[in-house]
PDB file of C-alpha atoms (C1' of nucleotides) in Angstrom:
ATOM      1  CA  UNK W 277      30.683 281.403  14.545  1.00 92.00           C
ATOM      2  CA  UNK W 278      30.269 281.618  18.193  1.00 97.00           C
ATOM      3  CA  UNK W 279      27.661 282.608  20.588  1.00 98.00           C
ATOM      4  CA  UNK W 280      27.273 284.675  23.857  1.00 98.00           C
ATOM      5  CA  UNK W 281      25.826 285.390  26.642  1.00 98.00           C
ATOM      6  CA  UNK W 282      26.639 289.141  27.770  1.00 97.00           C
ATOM      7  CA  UNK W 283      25.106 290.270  31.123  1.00 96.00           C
ATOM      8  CA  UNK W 284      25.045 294.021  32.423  1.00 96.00           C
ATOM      9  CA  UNK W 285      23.254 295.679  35.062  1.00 95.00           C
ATOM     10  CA  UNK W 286      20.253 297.622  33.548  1.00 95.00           C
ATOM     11  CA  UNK W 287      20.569 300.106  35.845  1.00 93.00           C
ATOM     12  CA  UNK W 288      24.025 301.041  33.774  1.00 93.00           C
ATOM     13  CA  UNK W 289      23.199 299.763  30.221  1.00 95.00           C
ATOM     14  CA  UNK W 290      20.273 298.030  29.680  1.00 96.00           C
ATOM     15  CA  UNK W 291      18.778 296.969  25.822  1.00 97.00           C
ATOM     16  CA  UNK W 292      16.784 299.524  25.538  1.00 97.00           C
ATOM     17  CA  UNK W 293      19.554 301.801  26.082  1.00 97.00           C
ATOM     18  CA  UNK W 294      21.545 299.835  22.991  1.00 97.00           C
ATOM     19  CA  UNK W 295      18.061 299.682  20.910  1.00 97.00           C
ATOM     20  CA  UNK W 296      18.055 303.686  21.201  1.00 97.00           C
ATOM     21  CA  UNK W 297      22.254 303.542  20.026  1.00 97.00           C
ATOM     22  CA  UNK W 298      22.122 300.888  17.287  1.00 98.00           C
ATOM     23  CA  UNK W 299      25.794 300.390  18.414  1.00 98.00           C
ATOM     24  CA  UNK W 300      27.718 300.445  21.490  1.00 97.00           C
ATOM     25  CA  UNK W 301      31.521 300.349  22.550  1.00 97.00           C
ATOM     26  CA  UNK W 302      30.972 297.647  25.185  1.00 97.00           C
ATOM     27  CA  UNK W 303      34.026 298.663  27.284  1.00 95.00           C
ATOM     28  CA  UNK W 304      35.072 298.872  31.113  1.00 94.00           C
ATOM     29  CA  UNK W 305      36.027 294.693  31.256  1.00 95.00           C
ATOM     30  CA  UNK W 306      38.398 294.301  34.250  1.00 94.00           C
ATOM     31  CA  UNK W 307      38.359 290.718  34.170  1.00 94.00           C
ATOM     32  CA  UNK W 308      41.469 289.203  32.590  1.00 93.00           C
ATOM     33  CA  UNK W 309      39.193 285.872  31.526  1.00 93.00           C
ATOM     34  CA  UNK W 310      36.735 288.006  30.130  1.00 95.00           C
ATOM     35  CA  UNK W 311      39.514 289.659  28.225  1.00 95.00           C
ATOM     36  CA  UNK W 312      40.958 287.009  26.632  1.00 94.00           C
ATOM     37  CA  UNK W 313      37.588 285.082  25.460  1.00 96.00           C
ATOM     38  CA  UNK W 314      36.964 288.646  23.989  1.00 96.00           C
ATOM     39  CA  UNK W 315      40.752 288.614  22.466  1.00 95.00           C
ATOM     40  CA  UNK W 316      40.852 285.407  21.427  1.00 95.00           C
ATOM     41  CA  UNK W 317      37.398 284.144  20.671  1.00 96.00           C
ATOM     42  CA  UNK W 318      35.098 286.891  19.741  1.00 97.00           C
ATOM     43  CA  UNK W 319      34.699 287.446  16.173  1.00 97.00           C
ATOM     44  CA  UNK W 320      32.754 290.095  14.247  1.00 98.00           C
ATOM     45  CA  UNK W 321      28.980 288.687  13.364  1.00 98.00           C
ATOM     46  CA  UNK W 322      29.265 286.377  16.679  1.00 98.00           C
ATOM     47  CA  UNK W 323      25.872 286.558  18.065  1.00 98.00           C
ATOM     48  CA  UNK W 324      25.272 287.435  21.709  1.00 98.00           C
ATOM     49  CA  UNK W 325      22.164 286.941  24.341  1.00 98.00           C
ATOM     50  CA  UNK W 326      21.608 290.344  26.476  1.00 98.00           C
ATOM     51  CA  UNK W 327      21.361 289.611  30.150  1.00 98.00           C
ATOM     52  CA  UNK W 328      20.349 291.795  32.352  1.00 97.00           C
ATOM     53  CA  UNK W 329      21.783 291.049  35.878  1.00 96.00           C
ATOM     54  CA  UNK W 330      21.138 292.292  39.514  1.00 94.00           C
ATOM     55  CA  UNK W 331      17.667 293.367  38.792  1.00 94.00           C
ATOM     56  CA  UNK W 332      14.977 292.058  40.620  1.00 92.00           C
ATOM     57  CA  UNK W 333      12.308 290.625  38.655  1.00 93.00           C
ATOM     58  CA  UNK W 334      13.956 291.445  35.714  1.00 94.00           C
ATOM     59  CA  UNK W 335      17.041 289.742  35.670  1.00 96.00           C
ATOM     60  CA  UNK W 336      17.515 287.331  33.188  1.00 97.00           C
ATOM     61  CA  UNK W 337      17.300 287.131  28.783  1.00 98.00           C
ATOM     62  CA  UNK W 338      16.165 290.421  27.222  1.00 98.00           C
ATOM     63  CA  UNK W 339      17.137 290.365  23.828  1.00 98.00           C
ATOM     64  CA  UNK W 340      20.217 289.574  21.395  1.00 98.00           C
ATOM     65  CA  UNK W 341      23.567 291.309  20.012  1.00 98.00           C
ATOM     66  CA  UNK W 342      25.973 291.068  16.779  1.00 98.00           C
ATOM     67  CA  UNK W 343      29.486 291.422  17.772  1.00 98.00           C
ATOM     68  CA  UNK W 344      30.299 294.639  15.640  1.00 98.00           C
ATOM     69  CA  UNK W 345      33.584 295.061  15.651  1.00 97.00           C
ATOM     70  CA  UNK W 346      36.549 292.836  17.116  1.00 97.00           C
ATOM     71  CA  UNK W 347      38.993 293.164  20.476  1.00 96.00           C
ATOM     72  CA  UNK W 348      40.158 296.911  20.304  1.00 96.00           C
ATOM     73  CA  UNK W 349      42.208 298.811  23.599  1.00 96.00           C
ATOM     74  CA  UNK W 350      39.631 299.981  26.136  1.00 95.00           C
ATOM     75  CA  UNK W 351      40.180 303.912  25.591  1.00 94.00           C
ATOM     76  CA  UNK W 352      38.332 304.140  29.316  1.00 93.00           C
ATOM     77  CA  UNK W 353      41.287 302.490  31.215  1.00 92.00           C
ATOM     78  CA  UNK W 354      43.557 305.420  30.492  1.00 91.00           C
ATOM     79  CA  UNK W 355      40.650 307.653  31.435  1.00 89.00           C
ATOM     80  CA  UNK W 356      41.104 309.041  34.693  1.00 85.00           C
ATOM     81  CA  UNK W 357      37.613 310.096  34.806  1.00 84.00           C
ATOM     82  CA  UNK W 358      36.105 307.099  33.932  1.00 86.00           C
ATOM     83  CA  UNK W 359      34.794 304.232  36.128  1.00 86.00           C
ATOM     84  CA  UNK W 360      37.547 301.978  35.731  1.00 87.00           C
ATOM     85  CA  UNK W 361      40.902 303.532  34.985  1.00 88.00           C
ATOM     86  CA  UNK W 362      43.995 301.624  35.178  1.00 89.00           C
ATOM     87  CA  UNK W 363      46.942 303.357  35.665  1.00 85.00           C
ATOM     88  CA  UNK W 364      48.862 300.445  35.747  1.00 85.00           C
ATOM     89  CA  UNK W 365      48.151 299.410  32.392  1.00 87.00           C
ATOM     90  CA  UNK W 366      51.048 300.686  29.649  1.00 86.00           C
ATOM     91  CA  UNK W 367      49.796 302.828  26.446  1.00 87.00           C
ATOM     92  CA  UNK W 368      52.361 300.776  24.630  1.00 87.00           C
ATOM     93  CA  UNK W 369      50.444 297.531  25.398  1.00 88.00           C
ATOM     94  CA  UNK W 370      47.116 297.965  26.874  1.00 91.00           C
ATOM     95  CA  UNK W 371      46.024 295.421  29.081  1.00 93.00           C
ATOM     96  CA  UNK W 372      42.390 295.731  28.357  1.00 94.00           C
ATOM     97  CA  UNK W 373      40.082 295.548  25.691  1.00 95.00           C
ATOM     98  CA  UNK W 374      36.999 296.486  24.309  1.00 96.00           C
ATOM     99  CA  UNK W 375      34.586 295.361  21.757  1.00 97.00           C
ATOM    100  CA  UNK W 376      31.479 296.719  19.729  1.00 98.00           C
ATOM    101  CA  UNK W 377      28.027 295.300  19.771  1.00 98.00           C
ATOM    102  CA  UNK W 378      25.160 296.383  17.463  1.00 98.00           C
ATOM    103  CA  UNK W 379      21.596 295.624  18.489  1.00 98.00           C
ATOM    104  CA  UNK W 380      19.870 293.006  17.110  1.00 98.00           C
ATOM    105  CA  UNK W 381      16.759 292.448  18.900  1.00 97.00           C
ATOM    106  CA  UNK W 382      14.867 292.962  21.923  1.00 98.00           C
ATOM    107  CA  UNK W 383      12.801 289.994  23.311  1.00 98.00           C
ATOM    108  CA  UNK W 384       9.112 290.134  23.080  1.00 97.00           C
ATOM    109  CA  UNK W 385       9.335 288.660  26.696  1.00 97.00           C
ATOM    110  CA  UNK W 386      11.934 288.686  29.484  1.00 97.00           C
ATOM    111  CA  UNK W 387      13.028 284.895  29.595  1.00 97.00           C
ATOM    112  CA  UNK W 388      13.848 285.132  33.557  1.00 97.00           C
ATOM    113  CA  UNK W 389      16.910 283.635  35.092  1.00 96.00           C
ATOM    114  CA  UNK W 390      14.317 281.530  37.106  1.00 95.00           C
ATOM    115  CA  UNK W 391      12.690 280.021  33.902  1.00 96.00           C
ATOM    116  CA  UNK W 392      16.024 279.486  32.534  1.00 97.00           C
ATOM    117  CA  UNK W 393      17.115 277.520  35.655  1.00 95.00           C
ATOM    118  CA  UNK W 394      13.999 274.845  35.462  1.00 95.00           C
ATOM    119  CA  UNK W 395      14.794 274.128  31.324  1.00 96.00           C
ATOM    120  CA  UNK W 396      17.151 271.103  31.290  1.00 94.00           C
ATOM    121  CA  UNK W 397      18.741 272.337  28.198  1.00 96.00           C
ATOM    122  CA  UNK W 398      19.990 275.103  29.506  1.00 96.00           C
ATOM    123  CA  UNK W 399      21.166 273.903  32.374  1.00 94.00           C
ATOM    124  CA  UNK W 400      25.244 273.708  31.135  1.00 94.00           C
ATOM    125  CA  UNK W 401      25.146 277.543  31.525  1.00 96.00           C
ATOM    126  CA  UNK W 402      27.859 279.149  33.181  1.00 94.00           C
ATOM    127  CA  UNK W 403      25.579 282.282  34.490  1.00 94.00           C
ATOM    128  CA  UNK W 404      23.180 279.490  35.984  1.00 94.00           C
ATOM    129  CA  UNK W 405      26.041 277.967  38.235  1.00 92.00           C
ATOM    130  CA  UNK W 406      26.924 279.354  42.074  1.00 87.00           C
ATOM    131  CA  UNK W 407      29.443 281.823  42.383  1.00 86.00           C
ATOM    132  CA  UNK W 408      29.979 282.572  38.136  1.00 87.00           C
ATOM    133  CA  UNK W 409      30.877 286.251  37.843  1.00 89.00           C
ATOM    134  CA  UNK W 410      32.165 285.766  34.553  1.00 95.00           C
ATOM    135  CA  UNK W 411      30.215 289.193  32.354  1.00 96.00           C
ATOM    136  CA  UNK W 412      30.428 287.497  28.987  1.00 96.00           C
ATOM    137  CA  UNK W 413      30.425 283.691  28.762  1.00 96.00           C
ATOM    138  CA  UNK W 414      30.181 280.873  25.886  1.00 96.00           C
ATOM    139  CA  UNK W 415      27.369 279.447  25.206  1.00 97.00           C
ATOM    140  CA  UNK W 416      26.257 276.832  22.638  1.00 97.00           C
ATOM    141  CA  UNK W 417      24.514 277.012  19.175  1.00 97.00           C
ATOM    142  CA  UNK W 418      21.195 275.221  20.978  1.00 97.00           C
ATOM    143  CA  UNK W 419      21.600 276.975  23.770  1.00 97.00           C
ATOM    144  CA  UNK W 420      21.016 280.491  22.179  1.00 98.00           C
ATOM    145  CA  UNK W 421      18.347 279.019  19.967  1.00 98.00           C
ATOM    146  CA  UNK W 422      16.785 277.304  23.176  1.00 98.00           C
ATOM    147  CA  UNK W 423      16.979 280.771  24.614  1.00 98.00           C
ATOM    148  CA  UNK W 424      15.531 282.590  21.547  1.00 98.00           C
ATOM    149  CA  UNK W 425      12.377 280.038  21.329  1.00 98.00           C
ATOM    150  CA  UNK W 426      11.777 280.268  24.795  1.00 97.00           C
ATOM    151  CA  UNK W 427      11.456 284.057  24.274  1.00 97.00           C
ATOM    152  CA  UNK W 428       9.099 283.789  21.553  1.00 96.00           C
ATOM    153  CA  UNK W 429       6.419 281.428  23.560  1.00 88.00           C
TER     154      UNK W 429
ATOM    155  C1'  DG D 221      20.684 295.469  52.361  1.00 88.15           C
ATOM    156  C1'  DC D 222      22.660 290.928  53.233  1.00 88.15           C
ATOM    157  C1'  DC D 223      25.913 287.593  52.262  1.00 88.15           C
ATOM    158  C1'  DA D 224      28.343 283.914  49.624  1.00 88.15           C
ATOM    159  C1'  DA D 225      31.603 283.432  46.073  1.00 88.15           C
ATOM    160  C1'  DC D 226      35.318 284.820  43.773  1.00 88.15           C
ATOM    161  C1'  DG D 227      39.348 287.782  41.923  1.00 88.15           C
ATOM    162  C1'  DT D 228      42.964 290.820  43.186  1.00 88.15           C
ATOM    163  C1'  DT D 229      46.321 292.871  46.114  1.00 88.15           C
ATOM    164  C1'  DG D 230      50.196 293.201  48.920  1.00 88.15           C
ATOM    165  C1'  DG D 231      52.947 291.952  53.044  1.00 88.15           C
ATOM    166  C1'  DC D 232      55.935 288.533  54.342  1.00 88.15           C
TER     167       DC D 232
ATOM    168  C1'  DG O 174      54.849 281.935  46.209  1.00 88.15           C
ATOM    169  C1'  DC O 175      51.573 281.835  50.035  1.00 88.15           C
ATOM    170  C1'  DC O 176      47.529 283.600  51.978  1.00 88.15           C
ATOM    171  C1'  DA O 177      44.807 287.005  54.634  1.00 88.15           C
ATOM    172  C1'  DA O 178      42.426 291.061  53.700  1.00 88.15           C
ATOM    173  C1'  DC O 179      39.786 293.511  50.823  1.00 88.15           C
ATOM    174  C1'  DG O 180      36.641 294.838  47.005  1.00 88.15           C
ATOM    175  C1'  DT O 181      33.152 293.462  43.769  1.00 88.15           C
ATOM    176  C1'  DT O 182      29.408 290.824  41.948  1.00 88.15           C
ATOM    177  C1'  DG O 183      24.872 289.341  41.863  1.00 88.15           C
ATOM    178  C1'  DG O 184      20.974 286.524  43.586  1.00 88.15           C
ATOM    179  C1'  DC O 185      17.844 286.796  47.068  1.00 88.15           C
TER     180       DC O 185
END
DNA sequence: GCCAACGTTGGC
DNA sequence: GCCAACGTTGGC
């Protein structure tokens, strides 16, 4: 079992948008680290924080995922009319992948990236360090608790 | 909207 | 295989 922390711009897909779906192809990952944790480390019924990045007062913790289905081919990078196509990439043997997450819950509270920065335990987070542009990251077991109880203050 | 950080690209 | 240029990300 392994745990998550999956950031998007709300502005594109936020939680509400996956509470209203239930379930959502989480695709569009150009990022070949990204790809392989999702390859090689993601596993149906992994549990996943929902981030929401880039805005404002807003950014930060919003709510939690269930990894729904494993590492499938991105469909969108042989989409010309998508956002990220990739001609490059070979039908044969796609070079990116997608995976499925089903809501879970939304936080009662946002748990801001500012809180989140000033709570020792969490301070081992990849999305707290300078620079990380890493979408999905690991995180650990008390982590994601640490992040759950904080939401529930 | 600015800018620092980082990944990718492509010329050599 | 190096590295400068470029594009993207994301906090502020």
């Amino acid at each position: 079992m392994n745990y998550w922390l999956i950031k998007n711009e709300p502005d594109c897909y936020s939680v509400d948008d996956l509470k209203r779906d239930k379930v959502e192809m989480w695709d569009g990952v150009r990022n070949y680290q990204v790809r392989n944790m999702m390859r090689d480390d993601m596993k149906k019924g992994d549990l996943a924080i929902f981030y929401h990045s880039n805005a404002g007062k807003e950014t930060g913790a919003v709510g939690v995922m269930t990894i729904a289905k494993e590492a499938y081919p991105d469909p969108t990078q042989f989409d010309p009319k998508s956002e990220h196509p990739d001609p490059k990439s070979d039908p044969a043997n796609p070079r990116w992948l997608a995976v499925d997450v089903k809501y879970k819950k939304k936080f009662k509270r946002l748990v801001s990236l500012q809180e989140m920065k000033e709570v020792k335990a969490l301070h081992g987070l990849r999305i707290l360090q300078k620079g990380n542009r890493l979408s999905i990251t690991p995180i650990k077991k008390p982590e994601f608790d640490k992040i759950v109880a904080l939401s529930e203050k």
